[in-house]
Amino acid sequence: MRTRVYIDGFNLYYGALKGTPYRWLDPVKLSTSLLPSRCVVDKVRYFTARVSGVVDPGAPARQQIYLSALQTLPEIELHFGRFLTKTLWRPLVNLPVAGESIATPASVVLPAGDHPVSGSSARTLPVRAFGVPPGTSPRVPNAVIAEFHTVEEKGSDVNLASHLLNDAWKGRFDAAAVISNDTDLVTPVQIVAAEQGKTVFMVSPRGQVAYQLGQAASHVRHLRPSMLKKAQFPATIPGTTISKPTAW
């Protein structure tokens, strides 16, 4: 059975790989172990974006090493979205400071002003009304707010859905496996399975497949840590100088 695999790279990373020793993952080996033996994987489409170094300066270099490893696999085709980095102001329920917390209970709205950190009357945390520029005198109390970096990956879900549908219309597979738990993919999965009559395996990196995705797909498969462990690249890719990042 001709099979294509569609991997949401960030969904897989944050759902199953981050903080584990299994980040040096061979997606082709993983796909083969996930699917029935009748499925012959001829292509794995891997959807990702180039990460920013704003939060972790070493992240782009580590990612590039991994992308180079992926490109040694003939079945792999990389598809790039983009990474959007920006700063936002948002209210917080509470804010730990040096291992401690604001003295006021988290459920209480804090008025603007300086608030002591629990366990230390010598230190305070300034609080201002949300949306009021620093240096002004807010008239209403509000929550603790903070400015923070946020990174958002854009395009992978749309790219994955587009290629899944396009490959189905063009008859490029008999079965597809989608590794993601993004419910934005419910409609394309449903179209491919119900209207095109293709077999669609849904795999969640987070354990339980979202109910809507499970209903749309033909079958649900379960990703286990033992599969990740067995589906690792060699420490150094044979015939290359590409080696697993030491931080992994």
PDB file of C-alpha atoms in Angstrom:
ATOM      1  CA  MET A   1       0.000   0.000   0.000  1.00  0.00           C
ATOM      2  CA  ARG A   2       1.628   3.248  -1.169  1.00  0.00           C
ATOM      3  CA  THR A   3       1.832   5.461   1.897  1.00  0.00           C
ATOM      4  CA  ARG A   4       2.797   9.074   2.486  1.00  0.00           C
ATOM      5  CA  VAL A   5       3.450  10.567   5.893  1.00  0.00           C
ATOM      6  CA  TYR A   6       2.741  14.189   6.837  1.00  0.00           C
ATOM      7  CA  ILE A   7       4.514  15.462   9.946  1.00  0.00           C
ATOM      8  CA  ASP A   8       3.801  18.715  11.752  1.00  0.00           C
ATOM      9  CA  GLY A   9       7.348  19.205  13.030  1.00  0.00           C
ATOM     10  CA  PHE A  10       6.595  21.615  15.868  1.00  0.00           C
ATOM     11  CA  ASN A  11       3.561  19.639  17.011  1.00  0.00           C
ATOM     12  CA  LEU A  12       5.753  16.542  17.155  1.00  0.00           C
ATOM     13  CA  TYR A  13       8.582  18.366  18.915  1.00  0.00           C
ATOM     14  CA  TYR A  14       6.492  20.006  21.637  1.00  0.00           C
ATOM     15  CA  GLY A  15       4.163  17.034  22.010  1.00  0.00           C
ATOM     16  CA  ALA A  16       6.672  14.203  22.233  1.00  0.00           C
ATOM     17  CA  LEU A  17      10.328  15.261  21.941  1.00  0.00           C
ATOM     18  CA  LYS A  18      11.076  18.398  23.932  1.00  0.00           C
ATOM     19  CA  GLY A  19      12.959  17.617  27.122  1.00  0.00           C
ATOM     20  CA  THR A  20      13.581  13.988  26.092  1.00  0.00           C
ATOM     21  CA  PRO A  21      16.730  12.245  24.815  1.00  0.00           C
ATOM     22  CA  TYR A  22      14.905  11.357  21.589  1.00  0.00           C
ATOM     23  CA  ARG A  23      15.210  14.600  19.611  1.00  0.00           C
ATOM     24  CA  TRP A  24      17.712  13.048  17.158  1.00  0.00           C
ATOM     25  CA  LEU A  25      14.752  11.362  15.493  1.00  0.00           C
ATOM     26  CA  ASP A  26      14.674   9.540  12.163  1.00  0.00           C
ATOM     27  CA  PRO A  27      11.087  10.207  10.948  1.00  0.00           C
ATOM     28  CA  VAL A  28      11.236   7.451   8.323  1.00  0.00           C
ATOM     29  CA  LYS A  29      12.082   4.792  10.928  1.00  0.00           C
ATOM     30  CA  LEU A  30       9.360   6.183  13.192  1.00  0.00           C
ATOM     31  CA  SER A  31       6.772   6.142  10.402  1.00  0.00           C
ATOM     32  CA  THR A  32       7.565   2.533   9.537  1.00  0.00           C
ATOM     33  CA  SER A  33       7.171   1.433  13.157  1.00  0.00           C
ATOM     34  CA  LEU A  34       3.872   3.313  13.518  1.00  0.00           C
ATOM     35  CA  LEU A  35       2.139   1.789  10.514  1.00  0.00           C
ATOM     36  CA  PRO A  36       1.000  -1.734   9.542  1.00  0.00           C
ATOM     37  CA  SER A  37       3.499  -3.783   7.548  1.00  0.00           C
ATOM     38  CA  ARG A  38       1.333  -3.494   4.414  1.00  0.00           C
ATOM     39  CA  CYS A  39       2.108   0.245   4.324  1.00  0.00           C
ATOM     40  CA  VAL A  40       5.159   1.056   2.216  1.00  0.00           C
ATOM     41  CA  VAL A  41       6.345   4.587   3.015  1.00  0.00           C
ATOM     42  CA  ASP A  42       7.635   6.261  -0.149  1.00  0.00           C
ATOM     43  CA  LYS A  43       7.626   9.875   1.051  1.00  0.00           C
ATOM     44  CA  VAL A  44       7.612  11.761   4.334  1.00  0.00           C
ATOM     45  CA  ARG A  45       6.654  15.408   4.116  1.00  0.00           C
ATOM     46  CA  TYR A  46       8.089  17.266   7.113  1.00  0.00           C
ATOM     47  CA  PHE A  47       6.616  20.688   7.871  1.00  0.00           C
ATOM     48  CA  THR A  48       8.587  23.109  10.002  1.00  0.00           C
ATOM     49  CA  ALA A  49      10.013  26.642  10.167  1.00  0.00           C
ATOM     50  CA  ARG A  50      13.439  28.022  10.906  1.00  0.00           C
ATOM     51  CA  VAL A  51      13.531  28.915  14.578  1.00  0.00           C
ATOM     52  CA  SER A  52      14.555  32.256  16.033  1.00  0.00           C
ATOM     53  CA  GLY A  53      17.507  32.642  18.364  1.00  0.00           C
ATOM     54  CA  VAL A  54      15.821  35.335  20.462  1.00  0.00           C
ATOM     55  CA  VAL A  55      15.105  33.048  23.404  1.00  0.00           C
ATOM     56  CA  ASP A  56      17.828  30.446  22.818  1.00  0.00           C
ATOM     57  CA  PRO A  57      20.767  31.696  20.681  1.00  0.00           C
ATOM     58  CA  GLY A  58      21.941  28.125  20.060  1.00  0.00           C
ATOM     59  CA  ALA A  59      18.610  26.868  18.739  1.00  0.00           C
ATOM     60  CA  PRO A  60      19.073  27.842  15.051  1.00  0.00           C
ATOM     61  CA  ALA A  61      22.420  26.026  14.817  1.00  0.00           C
ATOM     62  CA  ARG A  62      21.049  22.861  16.449  1.00  0.00           C
ATOM     63  CA  GLN A  63      18.011  22.942  14.206  1.00  0.00           C
ATOM     64  CA  GLN A  64      20.172  23.318  11.096  1.00  0.00           C
ATOM     65  CA  ILE A  65      22.168  20.239  12.092  1.00  0.00           C
ATOM     66  CA  TYR A  66      18.930  18.289  12.418  1.00  0.00           C
ATOM     67  CA  LEU A  67      17.593  19.582   9.108  1.00  0.00           C
ATOM     68  CA  SER A  68      20.853  18.489   7.451  1.00  0.00           C
ATOM     69  CA  ALA A  69      20.368  15.026   8.956  1.00  0.00           C
ATOM     70  CA  LEU A  70      16.829  14.872   7.585  1.00  0.00           C
ATOM     71  CA  GLN A  71      18.051  15.789   4.126  1.00  0.00           C
ATOM     72  CA  THR A  72      20.216  12.670   4.015  1.00  0.00           C
ATOM     73  CA  LEU A  73      17.024  10.580   3.843  1.00  0.00           C
ATOM     74  CA  PRO A  74      15.726  10.176   0.267  1.00  0.00           C
ATOM     75  CA  GLU A  75      12.121   9.816   1.457  1.00  0.00           C
ATOM     76  CA  ILE A  76      12.123  13.180   3.254  1.00  0.00           C
ATOM     77  CA  GLU A  77      10.838  16.402   1.717  1.00  0.00           C
ATOM     78  CA  LEU A  78      11.066  19.529   3.862  1.00  0.00           C
ATOM     79  CA  HIS A  79       8.422  22.261   3.725  1.00  0.00           C
ATOM     80  CA  PHE A  80       9.039  25.563   5.497  1.00  0.00           C
ATOM     81  CA  GLY A  81       6.614  27.955   7.071  1.00  0.00           C
ATOM     82  CA  ARG A  82       7.914  30.934   8.998  1.00  0.00           C
ATOM     83  CA  PHE A  83       8.584  31.911  12.581  1.00  0.00           C
ATOM     84  CA  LEU A  84       7.046  35.128  13.882  1.00  0.00           C
ATOM     85  CA  THR A  85       8.770  36.684  16.895  1.00  0.00           C
ATOM     86  CA  LYS A  86       7.224  39.605  18.738  1.00  0.00           C
ATOM     87  CA  THR A  87       6.805  41.116  22.195  1.00  0.00           C
ATOM     88  CA  LEU A  88       3.466  41.417  23.956  1.00  0.00           C
ATOM     89  CA  TRP A  89       2.095  42.814  27.190  1.00  0.00           C
ATOM     90  CA  ARG A  90      -0.202  40.373  28.992  1.00  0.00           C
ATOM     91  CA  PRO A  91      -1.771  40.171  32.482  1.00  0.00           C
ATOM     92  CA  LEU A  92      -0.401  37.425  34.730  1.00  0.00           C
ATOM     93  CA  VAL A  93      -2.077  35.444  37.463  1.00  0.00           C
ATOM     94  CA  ASN A  94       1.148  35.548  39.427  1.00  0.00           C
ATOM     95  CA  LEU A  95       4.836  36.118  38.815  1.00  0.00           C
ATOM     96  CA  PRO A  96       7.568  34.176  40.637  1.00  0.00           C
ATOM     97  CA  VAL A  97      10.507  36.374  41.588  1.00  0.00           C
ATOM     98  CA  ALA A  98      13.813  34.738  42.536  1.00  0.00           C
ATOM     99  CA  GLY A  99      12.052  31.575  43.665  1.00  0.00           C
ATOM    100  CA  GLU A 100       9.377  33.473  45.563  1.00  0.00           C
ATOM    101  CA  SER A 101       5.998  34.960  44.655  1.00  0.00           C
ATOM    102  CA  ILE A 102       4.035  38.144  45.065  1.00  0.00           C
ATOM    103  CA  ALA A 103       2.680  38.323  48.624  1.00  0.00           C
ATOM    104  CA  THR A 104      -0.868  39.074  47.490  1.00  0.00           C
ATOM    105  CA  PRO A 105      -2.925  35.888  46.766  1.00  0.00           C
ATOM    106  CA  ALA A 106      -3.089  35.089  43.058  1.00  0.00           C
ATOM    107  CA  SER A 107      -6.869  35.361  42.965  1.00  0.00           C
ATOM    108  CA  VAL A 108      -6.775  38.996  44.104  1.00  0.00           C
ATOM    109  CA  VAL A 109      -6.553  41.809  41.546  1.00  0.00           C
ATOM    110  CA  LEU A 110      -3.598  43.959  42.473  1.00  0.00           C
ATOM    111  CA  PRO A 111      -3.923  47.750  42.484  1.00  0.00           C
ATOM    112  CA  ALA A 112      -1.222  49.714  40.746  1.00  0.00           C
ATOM    113  CA  GLY A 113       1.839  50.396  42.885  1.00  0.00           C
ATOM    114  CA  ASP A 114       4.740  48.541  44.477  1.00  0.00           C
ATOM    115  CA  HIS A 115       3.980  45.137  45.986  1.00  0.00           C
ATOM    116  CA  PRO A 116       6.317  43.210  48.307  1.00  0.00           C
ATOM    117  CA  VAL A 117       7.714  39.862  47.338  1.00  0.00           C
ATOM    118  CA  SER A 118       6.818  37.197  49.886  1.00  0.00           C
ATOM    119  CA  GLY A 119       9.608  36.527  52.348  1.00  0.00           C
ATOM    120  CA  SER A 120      11.368  39.806  51.635  1.00  0.00           C
ATOM    121  CA  SER A 121      10.027  43.185  52.681  1.00  0.00           C
ATOM    122  CA  ALA A 122      13.112  44.788  51.135  1.00  0.00           C
ATOM    123  CA  ARG A 123      12.102  43.869  47.591  1.00  0.00           C
ATOM    124  CA  THR A 124       9.029  44.996  45.726  1.00  0.00           C
ATOM    125  CA  LEU A 125       7.420  44.308  42.390  1.00  0.00           C
ATOM    126  CA  PRO A 126       5.914  47.243  40.510  1.00  0.00           C
ATOM    127  CA  VAL A 127       2.381  46.734  39.202  1.00  0.00           C
ATOM    128  CA  ARG A 128       0.566  48.980  36.790  1.00  0.00           C
ATOM    129  CA  ALA A 129      -2.805  48.861  35.101  1.00  0.00           C
ATOM    130  CA  PHE A 130      -2.870  46.762  31.942  1.00  0.00           C
ATOM    131  CA  GLY A 131      -2.567  48.949  28.865  1.00  0.00           C
ATOM    132  CA  VAL A 132      -1.408  52.035  30.748  1.00  0.00           C
ATOM    133  CA  PRO A 133       2.054  53.272  29.703  1.00  0.00           C
ATOM    134  CA  PRO A 134       4.784  53.388  32.390  1.00  0.00           C
ATOM    135  CA  GLY A 135       5.042  56.704  34.185  1.00  0.00           C
ATOM    136  CA  THR A 136       1.311  57.456  34.080  1.00  0.00           C
ATOM    137  CA  SER A 137      -1.142  57.290  36.977  1.00  0.00           C
ATOM    138  CA  PRO A 138      -3.698  54.543  36.298  1.00  0.00           C
ATOM    139  CA  ARG A 139      -7.151  55.223  37.721  1.00  0.00           C
ATOM    140  CA  VAL A 140      -8.270  51.604  37.951  1.00  0.00           C
ATOM    141  CA  PRO A 141      -6.663  48.548  39.548  1.00  0.00           C
ATOM    142  CA  ASN A 142      -5.638  45.729  37.290  1.00  0.00           C
ATOM    143  CA  ALA A 143      -3.607  42.540  37.149  1.00  0.00           C
ATOM    144  CA  VAL A 144       0.140  42.136  37.227  1.00  0.00           C
ATOM    145  CA  ILE A 145       1.377  42.503  33.672  1.00  0.00           C
ATOM    146  CA  ALA A 146       4.635  41.736  31.969  1.00  0.00           C
ATOM    147  CA  GLU A 147       6.161  42.249  28.575  1.00  0.00           C
ATOM    148  CA  PHE A 148       7.414  38.997  27.104  1.00  0.00           C
ATOM    149  CA  HIS A 149       8.785  37.476  23.938  1.00  0.00           C
ATOM    150  CA  THR A 150       6.444  35.183  22.048  1.00  0.00           C
ATOM    151  CA  VAL A 151       7.296  33.032  19.072  1.00  0.00           C
ATOM    152  CA  GLU A 152       4.636  31.684  16.782  1.00  0.00           C
ATOM    153  CA  GLU A 153       5.093  29.264  13.934  1.00  0.00           C
ATOM    154  CA  LYS A 154       3.019  30.224  10.906  1.00  0.00           C
ATOM    155  CA  GLY A 155       2.089  28.184   7.871  1.00  0.00           C
ATOM    156  CA  SER A 156       2.771  24.549   8.754  1.00  0.00           C
ATOM    157  CA  ASP A 157      -0.867  23.579   9.283  1.00  0.00           C
ATOM    158  CA  VAL A 158      -1.938  25.215   6.013  1.00  0.00           C
ATOM    159  CA  ASN A 159       1.018  23.726   4.120  1.00  0.00           C
ATOM    160  CA  LEU A 160       0.325  20.260   5.521  1.00  0.00           C
ATOM    161  CA  ALA A 161      -3.382  20.427   4.660  1.00  0.00           C
ATOM    162  CA  SER A 162      -2.636  21.688   1.144  1.00  0.00           C
ATOM    163  CA  HIS A 163      -0.137  18.930   0.334  1.00  0.00           C
ATOM    164  CA  LEU A 164      -2.332  16.242   1.889  1.00  0.00           C
ATOM    165  CA  LEU A 165      -5.272  17.276  -0.283  1.00  0.00           C
ATOM    166  CA  ASN A 166      -3.200  17.820  -3.417  1.00  0.00           C
ATOM    167  CA  ASP A 167      -1.480  14.430  -3.128  1.00  0.00           C
ATOM    168  CA  ALA A 168      -4.857  12.762  -2.573  1.00  0.00           C
ATOM    169  CA  TRP A 169      -6.468  14.406  -5.615  1.00  0.00           C
ATOM    170  CA  LYS A 170      -3.494  13.400  -7.770  1.00  0.00           C
ATOM    171  CA  GLY A 171      -3.615   9.781  -6.579  1.00  0.00           C
ATOM    172  CA  ARG A 172      -0.109   9.831  -5.137  1.00  0.00           C
ATOM    173  CA  PHE A 173      -0.923   7.525  -2.231  1.00  0.00           C
ATOM    174  CA  ASP A 174      -3.302   4.784  -1.131  1.00  0.00           C
ATOM    175  CA  ALA A 175      -2.849   5.613   2.542  1.00  0.00           C
ATOM    176  CA  ALA A 176      -1.665   8.663   4.450  1.00  0.00           C
ATOM    177  CA  ALA A 177      -0.433   9.080   8.003  1.00  0.00           C
ATOM    178  CA  VAL A 178      -0.720  12.477   9.677  1.00  0.00           C
ATOM    179  CA  ILE A 179       1.429  13.068  12.763  1.00  0.00           C
ATOM    180  CA  SER A 180      -0.169  16.015  14.513  1.00  0.00           C
ATOM    181  CA  ASN A 181      -2.882  16.759  17.035  1.00  0.00           C
ATOM    182  CA  ASP A 182      -3.891  20.084  15.481  1.00  0.00           C
ATOM    183  CA  THR A 183      -7.675  20.132  15.143  1.00  0.00           C
ATOM    184  CA  ASP A 184      -7.351  22.665  12.311  1.00  0.00           C
ATOM    185  CA  LEU A 185      -6.632  19.568  10.201  1.00  0.00           C
ATOM    186  CA  VAL A 186     -10.015  17.944  10.828  1.00  0.00           C
ATOM    187  CA  THR A 187     -11.595  19.100   7.565  1.00  0.00           C
ATOM    188  CA  PRO A 188      -8.760  18.088   5.174  1.00  0.00           C
ATOM    189  CA  VAL A 189      -8.417  14.708   6.906  1.00  0.00           C
ATOM    190  CA  GLN A 190     -12.164  14.173   6.642  1.00  0.00           C
ATOM    191  CA  ILE A 191     -12.179  15.113   2.936  1.00  0.00           C
ATOM    192  CA  VAL A 192      -9.330  12.725   2.106  1.00  0.00           C
ATOM    193  CA  ALA A 193     -10.855   9.837   4.071  1.00  0.00           C
ATOM    194  CA  ALA A 194     -14.559  10.300   3.290  1.00  0.00           C
ATOM    195  CA  GLU A 195     -14.630  11.909  -0.151  1.00  0.00           C
ATOM    196  CA  GLN A 196     -11.454  10.501  -1.682  1.00  0.00           C
ATOM    197  CA  GLY A 197     -11.812   7.112  -0.027  1.00  0.00           C
ATOM    198  CA  LYS A 198      -8.195   7.046   1.115  1.00  0.00           C
ATOM    199  CA  THR A 199      -7.029   5.378   4.304  1.00  0.00           C
ATOM    200  CA  VAL A 200      -5.859   8.026   6.777  1.00  0.00           C
ATOM    201  CA  PHE A 201      -3.969   7.110   9.947  1.00  0.00           C
ATOM    202  CA  MET A 202      -4.021   9.819  12.613  1.00  0.00           C
ATOM    203  CA  VAL A 203      -1.132   9.927  15.092  1.00  0.00           C
ATOM    204  CA  SER A 204      -1.022  12.323  18.030  1.00  0.00           C
ATOM    205  CA  PRO A 205       2.376  13.281  19.482  1.00  0.00           C
ATOM    206  CA  ARG A 206       0.564  13.997  22.761  1.00  0.00           C
ATOM    207  CA  GLY A 207      -0.797  10.520  23.378  1.00  0.00           C
ATOM    208  CA  GLN A 208      -4.551  10.719  22.960  1.00  0.00           C
ATOM    209  CA  VAL A 209      -5.728  11.830  19.525  1.00  0.00           C
ATOM    210  CA  ALA A 210      -8.170  14.743  19.664  1.00  0.00           C
ATOM    211  CA  TYR A 211     -11.721  13.412  19.393  1.00  0.00           C
ATOM    212  CA  GLN A 212     -12.551  15.351  16.202  1.00  0.00           C
ATOM    213  CA  LEU A 213      -9.413  14.106  14.453  1.00  0.00           C
ATOM    214  CA  GLY A 214     -10.097  10.539  15.495  1.00  0.00           C
ATOM    215  CA  GLN A 215     -13.615  10.788  14.082  1.00  0.00           C
ATOM    216  CA  ALA A 216     -12.366  12.207  10.778  1.00  0.00           C
ATOM    217  CA  ALA A 217      -9.571   9.652  10.242  1.00  0.00           C
ATOM    218  CA  SER A 218      -9.854   6.023   9.167  1.00  0.00           C
ATOM    219  CA  HIS A 219      -7.610   4.745  11.964  1.00  0.00           C
ATOM    220  CA  VAL A 220      -5.806   6.058  15.034  1.00  0.00           C
ATOM    221  CA  ARG A 221      -2.282   4.950  15.889  1.00  0.00           C
ATOM    222  CA  HIS A 222      -0.484   5.536  19.167  1.00  0.00           C
ATOM    223  CA  LEU A 223       3.011   6.982  19.477  1.00  0.00           C
ATOM    224  CA  ARG A 224       4.978   5.452  22.351  1.00  0.00           C
ATOM    225  CA  PRO A 225       8.339   6.496  23.852  1.00  0.00           C
ATOM    226  CA  SER A 226       9.749   3.065  22.962  1.00  0.00           C
ATOM    227  CA  MET A 227       9.129   3.863  19.279  1.00  0.00           C
ATOM    228  CA  LEU A 228      10.990   7.153  19.598  1.00  0.00           C
ATOM    229  CA  LYS A 229      13.902   5.408  21.289  1.00  0.00           C
ATOM    230  CA  LYS A 230      14.214   2.841  18.481  1.00  0.00           C
ATOM    231  CA  ALA A 231      13.862   5.439  15.713  1.00  0.00           C
ATOM    232  CA  GLN A 232      17.025   7.440  16.391  1.00  0.00           C
ATOM    233  CA  PHE A 233      19.662   8.455  13.869  1.00  0.00           C
ATOM    234  CA  PRO A 234      23.173   7.139  14.518  1.00  0.00           C
ATOM    235  CA  ALA A 235      25.222   9.605  16.588  1.00  0.00           C
ATOM    236  CA  THR A 236      27.036  10.501  13.361  1.00  0.00           C
ATOM    237  CA  ILE A 237      25.240  10.012  10.048  1.00  0.00           C
ATOM    238  CA  PRO A 238      27.253   7.450   8.014  1.00  0.00           C
ATOM    239  CA  GLY A 239      29.206   8.978   5.149  1.00  0.00           C
ATOM    240  CA  THR A 240      28.832  12.514   6.534  1.00  0.00           C
ATOM    241  CA  THR A 241      30.182  14.753   9.298  1.00  0.00           C
ATOM    242  CA  ILE A 242      26.661  15.412  10.609  1.00  0.00           C
ATOM    243  CA  SER A 243      26.574  14.544  14.308  1.00  0.00           C
ATOM    244  CA  LYS A 244      23.972  14.768  17.038  1.00  0.00           C
ATOM    245  CA  PRO A 245      24.173  18.130  18.873  1.00  0.00           C
ATOM    246  CA  THR A 246      25.944  17.710  22.192  1.00  0.00           C
ATOM    247  CA  ALA A 247      23.136  19.541  24.030  1.00  0.00           C
ATOM    248  CA  TRP A 248      20.762  16.737  22.978  1.00  0.00           C
TER     249      TRP A 248
END
